mmCIF file of C-alpha atoms in Angstrom:
data_model
loop_
_atom_site.group_PDB
_atom_site.id
_atom_site.type_symbol
_atom_site.label_atom_id
_atom_site.label_comp_id
_atom_site.label_asym_id
_atom_site.label_seq_id
_atom_site.Cartn_x
_atom_site.Cartn_y
_atom_site.Cartn_z
ATOM 1 C CA LYS A 1 21.130 -5.869 -11.980
ATOM 2 C CA GLY A 2 19.380 -9.220 -12.125
ATOM 3 C CA GLU A 3 15.720 -10.034 -12.246
ATOM 4 C CA THR A 4 13.241 -7.956 -10.317
ATOM 5 C CA THR A 5 11.724 -9.701 -7.328
ATOM 6 C CA MET A 6 8.028 -9.022 -6.883
ATOM 7 C CA VAL A 7 6.215 -9.604 -3.630
ATOM 8 C CA ASP A 8 3.019 -8.196 -2.235
ATOM 9 C CA VAL A 9 1.764 -7.094 1.118
ATOM 10 C CA THR A 10 -1.741 -6.233 2.299
ATOM 11 C CA LEU A 11 -2.524 -3.233 4.460
ATOM 12 C CA HIS A 12 -5.765 -2.976 6.391
ATOM 13 C CA ILE A 13 -6.926 0.652 6.490
ATOM 14 C CA ASP A 14 -9.026 1.194 9.619
ATOM 15 C CA GLU A 15 -10.984 4.187 8.364
ATOM 16 C CA ASN A 16 -13.753 4.224 5.798
ATOM 17 C CA THR A 17 -12.035 5.981 2.894
ATOM 18 C CA THR A 18 -13.537 7.891 0.012
ATOM 19 C CA PRO A 19 -12.512 7.121 -3.576
ATOM 20 C CA CYS A 20 -10.569 10.408 -3.547
ATOM 21 C CA GLU A 21 -8.678 9.434 -0.382
ATOM 22 C CA ARG A 22 -7.886 6.020 -1.849
ATOM 23 C CA ASP A 23 -6.521 7.671 -5.005
ATOM 24 C CA GLU A 24 -4.393 10.032 -2.897
ATOM 25 C CA LEU A 25 -2.947 7.119 -0.916
ATOM 26 C CA ARG A 26 -2.229 5.097 -4.055
ATOM 27 C CA ALA A 27 -0.485 8.095 -5.656
ATOM 28 C CA ALA A 28 1.673 8.569 -2.548
ATOM 29 C CA LEU A 29 2.678 4.897 -2.551
ATOM 30 C CA PHE A 30 3.576 4.987 -6.249
ATOM 31 C CA LYS A 31 6.093 7.754 -5.444
ATOM 32 C CA LEU A 32 8.130 5.191 -3.508
ATOM 33 C CA GLU A 33 10.925 3.526 -5.468
ATOM 34 C CA GLY A 34 10.099 -0.121 -6.131
ATOM 35 C CA VAL A 35 6.293 0.049 -5.857
ATOM 36 C CA MET A 36 4.747 -1.612 -8.929
ATOM 37 C CA GLY A 37 1.136 -1.829 -7.858
ATOM 38 C CA ALA A 38 -1.240 -0.513 -5.205
ATOM 39 C CA ASP A 39 -4.867 -1.505 -5.491
ATOM 40 C CA PHE A 40 -7.745 -1.586 -3.078
ATOM 41 C CA SER A 41 -9.745 -4.800 -2.937
ATOM 42 C CA LYS A 42 -12.996 -4.428 -4.890
ATOM 43 C CA ASP A 43 -14.789 -6.589 -2.300
ATOM 44 C CA ASN A 44 -13.304 -4.884 0.767
ATOM 45 C CA PRO A 45 -12.144 -1.257 0.389
ATOM 46 C CA HIS A 46 -10.322 -1.499 3.745
ATOM 47 C CA LEU A 47 -7.750 -3.804 2.144
ATOM 48 C CA LEU A 48 -4.928 -2.357 0.056
ATOM 49 C CA ILE A 49 -2.694 -4.792 -1.816
ATOM 50 C CA ILE A 50 0.734 -3.375 -2.649
ATOM 51 C CA GLU A 51 3.079 -5.098 -5.103
ATOM 52 C CA TYR A 52 6.704 -4.120 -4.731
ATOM 53 C CA ASP A 53 10.353 -5.061 -5.120
ATOM 54 C CA PRO A 54 11.763 -5.768 -1.631
ATOM 55 C CA ASP A 55 15.261 -4.948 -2.913
ATOM 56 C CA GLU A 56 14.084 -1.373 -3.593
ATOM 57 C CA VAL A 57 11.723 -0.548 -0.722
ATOM 58 C CA ASP A 58 10.942 -1.859 2.759
ATOM 59 C CA SER A 59 7.304 -2.649 3.462
ATOM 60 C CA SER A 60 7.471 -0.572 6.668
ATOM 61 C CA GLU A 61 7.565 2.517 4.437
ATOM 62 C CA PHE A 62 4.008 1.766 3.254
ATOM 63 C CA LEU A 63 2.700 2.178 6.790
ATOM 64 C CA GLU A 64 4.724 5.371 7.233
ATOM 65 C CA VAL A 65 3.161 6.880 4.091
ATOM 66 C CA THR A 66 -0.327 5.757 5.130
ATOM 67 C CA ILE A 67 0.027 7.204 8.637
ATOM 68 C CA ALA A 68 1.517 10.439 7.266
ATOM 69 C CA LEU A 69 -1.718 10.907 5.298
ATOM 70 C CA GLY A 70 -3.721 10.594 8.516
ATOM 71 C CA PHE A 71 -4.931 7.008 8.261
ATOM 72 C CA HIS A 72 -4.532 4.174 10.732
ATOM 73 C CA ALA A 73 -3.434 0.886 9.228
ATOM 74 C CA GLU A 74 -1.853 -2.477 9.955
ATOM 75 C CA GLN A 75 0.092 -4.805 7.737
ATOM 76 C CA ILE A 76 -1.660 -8.154 7.556
ATOM 77 C CA GLY A 77 -0.473 -11.511 6.338
ATOM 78 C CA LEU A 78 3.143 -12.093 5.364
#
């Protein structure tokens, strides 16, 4: 296999989340193959930046995981 491609996507979480809920969501995302990073913005805790390898995982899976945990979210940007 060649070099790993890294891209990132931002999710906007509609709800106000607690630190515990944010940790739970990050842990769930890290279980997906190809996710290298998942961090909430320090300035805006509604924004979750996920770094991943698009050859390993489709960004639509991030929304599926988020919704499965009971949150409402949208992918923003490209």
